mmCIF file of C-alpha atoms in Angstrom:
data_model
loop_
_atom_site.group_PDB
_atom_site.id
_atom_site.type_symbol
_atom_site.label_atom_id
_atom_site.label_comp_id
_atom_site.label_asym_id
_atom_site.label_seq_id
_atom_site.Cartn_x
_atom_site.Cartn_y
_atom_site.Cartn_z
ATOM 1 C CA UNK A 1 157.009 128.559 65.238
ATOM 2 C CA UNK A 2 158.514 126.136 67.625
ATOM 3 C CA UNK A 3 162.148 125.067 68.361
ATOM 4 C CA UNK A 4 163.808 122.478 69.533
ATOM 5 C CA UNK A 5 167.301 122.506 71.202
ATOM 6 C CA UNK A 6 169.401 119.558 72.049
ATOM 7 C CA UNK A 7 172.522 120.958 73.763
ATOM 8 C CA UNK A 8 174.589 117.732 74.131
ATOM 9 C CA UNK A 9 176.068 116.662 70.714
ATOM 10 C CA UNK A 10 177.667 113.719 71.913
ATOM 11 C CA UNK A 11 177.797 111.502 75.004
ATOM 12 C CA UNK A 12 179.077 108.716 76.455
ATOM 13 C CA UNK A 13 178.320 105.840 79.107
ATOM 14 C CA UNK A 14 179.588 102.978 80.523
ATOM 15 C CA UNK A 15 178.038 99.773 80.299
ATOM 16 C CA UNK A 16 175.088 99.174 83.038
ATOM 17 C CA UNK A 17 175.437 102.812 83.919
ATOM 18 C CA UNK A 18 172.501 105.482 83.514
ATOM 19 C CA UNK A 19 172.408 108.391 81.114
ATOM 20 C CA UNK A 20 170.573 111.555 80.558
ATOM 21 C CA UNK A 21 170.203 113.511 77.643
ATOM 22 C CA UNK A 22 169.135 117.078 77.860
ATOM 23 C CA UNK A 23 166.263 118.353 75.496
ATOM 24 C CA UNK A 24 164.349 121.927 75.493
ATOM 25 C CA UNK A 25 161.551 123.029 73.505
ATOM 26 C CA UNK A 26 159.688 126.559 72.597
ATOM 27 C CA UNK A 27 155.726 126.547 71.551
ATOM 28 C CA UNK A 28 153.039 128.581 71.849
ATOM 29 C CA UNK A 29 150.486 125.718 71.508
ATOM 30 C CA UNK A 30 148.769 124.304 74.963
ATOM 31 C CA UNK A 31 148.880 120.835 73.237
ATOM 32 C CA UNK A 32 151.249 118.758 71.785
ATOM 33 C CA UNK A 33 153.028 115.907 72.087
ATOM 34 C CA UNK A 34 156.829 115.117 72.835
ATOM 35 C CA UNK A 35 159.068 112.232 71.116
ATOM 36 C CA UNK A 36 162.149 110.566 71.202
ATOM 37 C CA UNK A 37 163.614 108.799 68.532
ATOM 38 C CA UNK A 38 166.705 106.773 68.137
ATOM 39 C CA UNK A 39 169.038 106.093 64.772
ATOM 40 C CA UNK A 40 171.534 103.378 65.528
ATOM 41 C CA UNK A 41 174.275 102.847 63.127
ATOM 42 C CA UNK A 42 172.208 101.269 61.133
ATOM 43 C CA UNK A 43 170.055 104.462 60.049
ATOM 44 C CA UNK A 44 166.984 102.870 60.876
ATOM 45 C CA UNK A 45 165.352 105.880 63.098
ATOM 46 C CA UNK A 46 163.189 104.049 65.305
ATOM 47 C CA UNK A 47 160.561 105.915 67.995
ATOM 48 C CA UNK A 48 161.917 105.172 71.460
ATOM 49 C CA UNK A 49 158.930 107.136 73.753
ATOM 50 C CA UNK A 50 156.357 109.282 74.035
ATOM 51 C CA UNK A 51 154.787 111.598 75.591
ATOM 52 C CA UNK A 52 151.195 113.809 75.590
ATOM 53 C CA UNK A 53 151.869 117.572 77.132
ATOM 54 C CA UNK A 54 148.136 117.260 78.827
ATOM 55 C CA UNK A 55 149.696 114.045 80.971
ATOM 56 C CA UNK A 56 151.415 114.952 84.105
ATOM 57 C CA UNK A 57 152.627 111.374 84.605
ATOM 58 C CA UNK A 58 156.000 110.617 82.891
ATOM 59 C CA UNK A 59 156.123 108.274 80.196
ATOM 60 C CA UNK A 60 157.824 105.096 80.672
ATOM 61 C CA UNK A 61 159.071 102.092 78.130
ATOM 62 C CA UNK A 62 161.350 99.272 79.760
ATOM 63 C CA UNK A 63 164.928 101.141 80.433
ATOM 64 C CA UNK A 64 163.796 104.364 79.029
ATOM 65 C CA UNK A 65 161.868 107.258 81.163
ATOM 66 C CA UNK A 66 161.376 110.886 80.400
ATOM 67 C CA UNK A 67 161.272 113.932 83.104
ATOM 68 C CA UNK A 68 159.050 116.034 81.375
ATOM 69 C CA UNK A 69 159.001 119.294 83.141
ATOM 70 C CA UNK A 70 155.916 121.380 81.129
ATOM 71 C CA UNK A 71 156.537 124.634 82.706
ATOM 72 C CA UNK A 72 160.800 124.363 82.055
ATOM 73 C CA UNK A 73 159.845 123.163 78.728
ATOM 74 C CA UNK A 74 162.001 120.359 79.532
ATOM 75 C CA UNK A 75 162.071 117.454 77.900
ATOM 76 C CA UNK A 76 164.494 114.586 79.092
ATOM 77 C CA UNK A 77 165.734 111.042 78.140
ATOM 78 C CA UNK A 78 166.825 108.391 81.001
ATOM 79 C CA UNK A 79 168.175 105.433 80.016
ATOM 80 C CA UNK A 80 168.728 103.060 82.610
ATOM 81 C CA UNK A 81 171.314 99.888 82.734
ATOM 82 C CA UNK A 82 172.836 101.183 79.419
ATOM 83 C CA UNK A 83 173.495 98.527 76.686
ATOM 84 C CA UNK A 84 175.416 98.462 73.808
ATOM 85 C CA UNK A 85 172.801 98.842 71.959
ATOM 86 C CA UNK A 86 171.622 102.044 73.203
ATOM 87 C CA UNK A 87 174.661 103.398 70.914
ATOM 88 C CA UNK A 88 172.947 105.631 68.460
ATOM 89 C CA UNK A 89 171.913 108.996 67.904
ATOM 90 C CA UNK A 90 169.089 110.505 69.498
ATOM 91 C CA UNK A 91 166.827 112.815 68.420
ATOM 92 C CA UNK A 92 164.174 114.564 69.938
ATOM 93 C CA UNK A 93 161.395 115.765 68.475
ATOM 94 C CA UNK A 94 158.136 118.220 68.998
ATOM 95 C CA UNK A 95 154.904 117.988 67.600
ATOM 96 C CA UNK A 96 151.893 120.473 67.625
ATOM 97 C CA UNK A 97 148.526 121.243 65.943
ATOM 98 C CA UNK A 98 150.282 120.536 62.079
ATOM 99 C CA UNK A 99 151.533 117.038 61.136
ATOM 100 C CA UNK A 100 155.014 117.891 61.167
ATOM 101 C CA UNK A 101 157.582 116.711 63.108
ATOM 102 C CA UNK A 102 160.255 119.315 64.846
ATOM 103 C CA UNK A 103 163.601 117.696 65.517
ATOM 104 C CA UNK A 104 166.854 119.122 67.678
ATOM 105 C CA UNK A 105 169.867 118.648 66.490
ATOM 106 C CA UNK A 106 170.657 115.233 68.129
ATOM 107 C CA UNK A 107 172.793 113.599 70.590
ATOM 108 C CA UNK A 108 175.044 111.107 69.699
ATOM 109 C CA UNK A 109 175.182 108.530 72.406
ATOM 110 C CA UNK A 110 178.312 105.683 73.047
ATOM 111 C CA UNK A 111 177.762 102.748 75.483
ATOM 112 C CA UNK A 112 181.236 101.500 76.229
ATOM 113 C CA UNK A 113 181.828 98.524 77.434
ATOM 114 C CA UNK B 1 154.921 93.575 58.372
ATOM 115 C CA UNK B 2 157.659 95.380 55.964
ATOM 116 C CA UNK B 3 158.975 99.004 56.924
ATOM 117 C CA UNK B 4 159.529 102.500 55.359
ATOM 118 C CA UNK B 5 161.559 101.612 52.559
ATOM 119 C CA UNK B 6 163.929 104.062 50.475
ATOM 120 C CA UNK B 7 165.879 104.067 47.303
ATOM 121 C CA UNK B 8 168.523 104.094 46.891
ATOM 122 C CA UNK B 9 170.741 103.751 49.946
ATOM 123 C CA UNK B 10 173.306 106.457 48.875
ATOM 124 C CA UNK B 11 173.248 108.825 45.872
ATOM 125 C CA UNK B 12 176.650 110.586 44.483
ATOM 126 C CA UNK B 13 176.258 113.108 41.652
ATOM 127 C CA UNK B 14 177.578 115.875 39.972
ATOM 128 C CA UNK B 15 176.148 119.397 40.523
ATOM 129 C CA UNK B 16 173.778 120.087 38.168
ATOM 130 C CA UNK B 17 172.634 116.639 37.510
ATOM 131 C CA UNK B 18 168.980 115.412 38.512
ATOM 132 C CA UNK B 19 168.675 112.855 41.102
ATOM 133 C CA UNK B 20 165.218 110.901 41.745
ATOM 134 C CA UNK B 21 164.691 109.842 45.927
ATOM 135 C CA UNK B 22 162.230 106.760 46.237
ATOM 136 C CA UNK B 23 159.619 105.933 49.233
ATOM 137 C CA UNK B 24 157.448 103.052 50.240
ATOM 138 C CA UNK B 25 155.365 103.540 53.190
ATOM 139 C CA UNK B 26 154.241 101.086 55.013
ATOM 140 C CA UNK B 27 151.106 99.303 53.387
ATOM 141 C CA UNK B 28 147.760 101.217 54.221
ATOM 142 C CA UNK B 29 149.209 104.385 55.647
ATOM 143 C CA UNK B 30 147.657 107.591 54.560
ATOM 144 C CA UNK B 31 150.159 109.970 55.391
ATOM 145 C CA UNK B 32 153.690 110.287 53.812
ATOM 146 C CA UNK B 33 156.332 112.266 54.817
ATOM 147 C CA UNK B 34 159.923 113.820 53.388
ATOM 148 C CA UNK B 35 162.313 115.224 56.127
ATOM 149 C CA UNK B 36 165.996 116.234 55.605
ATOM 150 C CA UNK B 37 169.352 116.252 57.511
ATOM 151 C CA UNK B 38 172.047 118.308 56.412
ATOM 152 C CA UNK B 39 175.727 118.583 57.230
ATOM 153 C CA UNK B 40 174.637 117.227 60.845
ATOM 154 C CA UNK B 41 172.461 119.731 61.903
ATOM 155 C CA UNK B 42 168.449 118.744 62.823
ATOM 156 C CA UNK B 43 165.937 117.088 60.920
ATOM 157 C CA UNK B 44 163.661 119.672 58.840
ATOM 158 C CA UNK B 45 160.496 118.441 57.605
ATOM 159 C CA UNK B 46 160.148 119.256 53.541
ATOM 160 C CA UNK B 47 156.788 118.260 53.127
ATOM 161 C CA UNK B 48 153.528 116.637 53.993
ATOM 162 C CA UNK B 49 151.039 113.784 51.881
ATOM 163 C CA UNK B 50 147.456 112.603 52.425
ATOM 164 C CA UNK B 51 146.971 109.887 49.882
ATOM 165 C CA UNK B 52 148.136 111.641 47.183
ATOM 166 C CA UNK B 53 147.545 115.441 47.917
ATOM 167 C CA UNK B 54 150.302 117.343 49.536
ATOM 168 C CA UNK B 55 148.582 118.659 52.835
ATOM 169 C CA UNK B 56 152.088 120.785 53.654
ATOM 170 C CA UNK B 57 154.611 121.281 51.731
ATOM 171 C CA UNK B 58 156.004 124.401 53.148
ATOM 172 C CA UNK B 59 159.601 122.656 54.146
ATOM 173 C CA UNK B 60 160.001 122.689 50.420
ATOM 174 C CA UNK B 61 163.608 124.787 50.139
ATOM 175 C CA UNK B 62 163.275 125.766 46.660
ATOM 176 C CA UNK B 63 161.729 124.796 43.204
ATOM 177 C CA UNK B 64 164.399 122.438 42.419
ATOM 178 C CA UNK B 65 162.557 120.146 44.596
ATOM 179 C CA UNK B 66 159.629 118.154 43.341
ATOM 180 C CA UNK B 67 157.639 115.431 45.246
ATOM 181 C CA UNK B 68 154.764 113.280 44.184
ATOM 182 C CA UNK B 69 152.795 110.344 45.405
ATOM 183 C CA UNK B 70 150.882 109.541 42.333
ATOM 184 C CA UNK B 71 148.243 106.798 43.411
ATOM 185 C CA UNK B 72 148.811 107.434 47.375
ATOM 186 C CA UNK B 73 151.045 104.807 47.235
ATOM 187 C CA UNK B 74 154.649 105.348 46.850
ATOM 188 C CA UNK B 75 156.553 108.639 46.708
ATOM 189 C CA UNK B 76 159.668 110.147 44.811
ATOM 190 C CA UNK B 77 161.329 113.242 45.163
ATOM 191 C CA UNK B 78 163.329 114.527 42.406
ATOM 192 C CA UNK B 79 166.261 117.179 42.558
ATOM 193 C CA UNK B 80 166.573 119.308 39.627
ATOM 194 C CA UNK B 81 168.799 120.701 38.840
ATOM 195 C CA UNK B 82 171.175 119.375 42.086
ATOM 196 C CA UNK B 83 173.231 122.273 44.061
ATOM 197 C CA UNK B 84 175.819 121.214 46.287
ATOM 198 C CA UNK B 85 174.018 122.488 49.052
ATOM 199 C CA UNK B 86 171.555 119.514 48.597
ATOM 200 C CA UNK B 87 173.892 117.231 49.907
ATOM 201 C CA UNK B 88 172.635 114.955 53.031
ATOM 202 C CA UNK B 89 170.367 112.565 54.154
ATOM 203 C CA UNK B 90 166.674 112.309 53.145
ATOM 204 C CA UNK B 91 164.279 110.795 55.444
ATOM 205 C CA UNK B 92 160.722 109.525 54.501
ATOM 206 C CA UNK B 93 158.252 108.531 56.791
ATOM 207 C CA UNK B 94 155.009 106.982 57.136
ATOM 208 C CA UNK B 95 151.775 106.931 59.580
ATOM 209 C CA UNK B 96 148.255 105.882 59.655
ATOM 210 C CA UNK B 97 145.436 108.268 59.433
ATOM 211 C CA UNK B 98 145.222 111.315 61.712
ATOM 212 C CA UNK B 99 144.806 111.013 65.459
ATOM 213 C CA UNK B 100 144.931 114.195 66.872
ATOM 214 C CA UNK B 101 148.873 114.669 66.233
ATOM 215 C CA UNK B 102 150.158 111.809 68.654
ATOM 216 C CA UNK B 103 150.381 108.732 66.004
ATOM 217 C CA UNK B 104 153.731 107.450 65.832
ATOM 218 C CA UNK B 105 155.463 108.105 62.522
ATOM 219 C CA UNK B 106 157.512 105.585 60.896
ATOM 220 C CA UNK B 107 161.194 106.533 59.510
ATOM 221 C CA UNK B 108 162.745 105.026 56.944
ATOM 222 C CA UNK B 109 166.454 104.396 56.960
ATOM 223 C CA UNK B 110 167.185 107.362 54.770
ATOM 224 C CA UNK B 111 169.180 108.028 51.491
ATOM 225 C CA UNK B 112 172.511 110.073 51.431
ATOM 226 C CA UNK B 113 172.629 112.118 48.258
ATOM 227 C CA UNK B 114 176.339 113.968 47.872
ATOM 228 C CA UNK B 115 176.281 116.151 45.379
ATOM 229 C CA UNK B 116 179.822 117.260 43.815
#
């Protein structure tokens, strides 16, 4: 079975300011792949990054970056220059052999102006 | 291109009652999927669609729980009959077919059931 822990239930930033939230996993599996996901408070859960355990190289989209550390099982969000619309909950979320999706219990992120 | 749909937006019954969840993936996906938040605490997949055989649906909590996707289209899930312990937000999501476990899966924006 694998696990997901998100130890930070809530968060906050200022404005233009850079945040990281914390996010561990447990598997057994050699490959899988590693996701972030955020719900603004509009519910829409929309995918945010990715990234492939085999890849050494940390994934990268605009403001966002990960530090994925394989051997930690360590799986952190950067956002950079923090907008107001980064205010959402975020979710990570592990994904193995089976077509399911494992999620932590979330992070809810504030961007304050 | 139009999203992972659900209906309805909220849901508040009475304990006991039966309560009917509706997806719509997005057009030409393959795989269909229920998750479940409850009382804030993570996301738990319920169960799994290919078309319109269920490839997983070990998430399922209990036998009050039905799902189909009768034509691989659209899905419901039904609750019957509700326990309050049913209460929170349902999830459905949608992807293309498999590619080795890193497609992207689309959420919809959920329905809140609060059962009484």
């Amino acid at each position: 079975a694998q696990t997901v822990t998100q130890s930070q239930p809530e968060m906050s930033v200022q404005e233009a300011e850079t945040v990281t939230l914390s996010c561990t996993y447990d598997t057994s599996e050699s490959n899988y792949y590693l996701f972030w996901y955020k719900q603004p408070p509009s519910r829409q859960m929309i995918l945010v990054i990715r990234q492939e355990a085999y890849k050494q190289q940390n994934a990268t989209e605009n403001r966002f970056s990960v530090n994925f550390q394989k051997a930690a099982k360590s799986f952190s969000l950067k956002i950079s220059d923090s907008q107001l619309g980064d205010t959402a909950m975020y979710f990570c979320g592990l994904r193995t052999s089976g077509s399911r999706l494992t999620f932590g219990e979330g992070t809810q992120l504030t961007v304050n102006p | 291109e139009a999203g992972v749909t659900q209906f309805p937006s909220h849901s508040v019954i009475e304990k006991g009652q039966t309560v009917t969840l509706r997806c719509d993936p997005i057009s030409g996906h393959d795989n269909l999927y229920w998750y479940r938040r409850v009382m804030g605490k993570e996301i738990k997949f319920l169960l799994h669609f290919v078309k319109e055989s269920k490839q997983d649906e070990s998430g399922m909590p209990n036998n009050r729980f039905l799902a189909e996707r009768t034509g691989g289209t659209y899905s419901t899930l039904k609750v019957q009959p509700a326990e309050l312990e049913d209460s929170g937000v349902y999830f459905c999501a949608s992807s293309q077919g498999a590619s080795g476990g890193k497609e992207t899966q689309y959420f919809g924006p959920g329905t809140r059931l609060l059962v009484l």
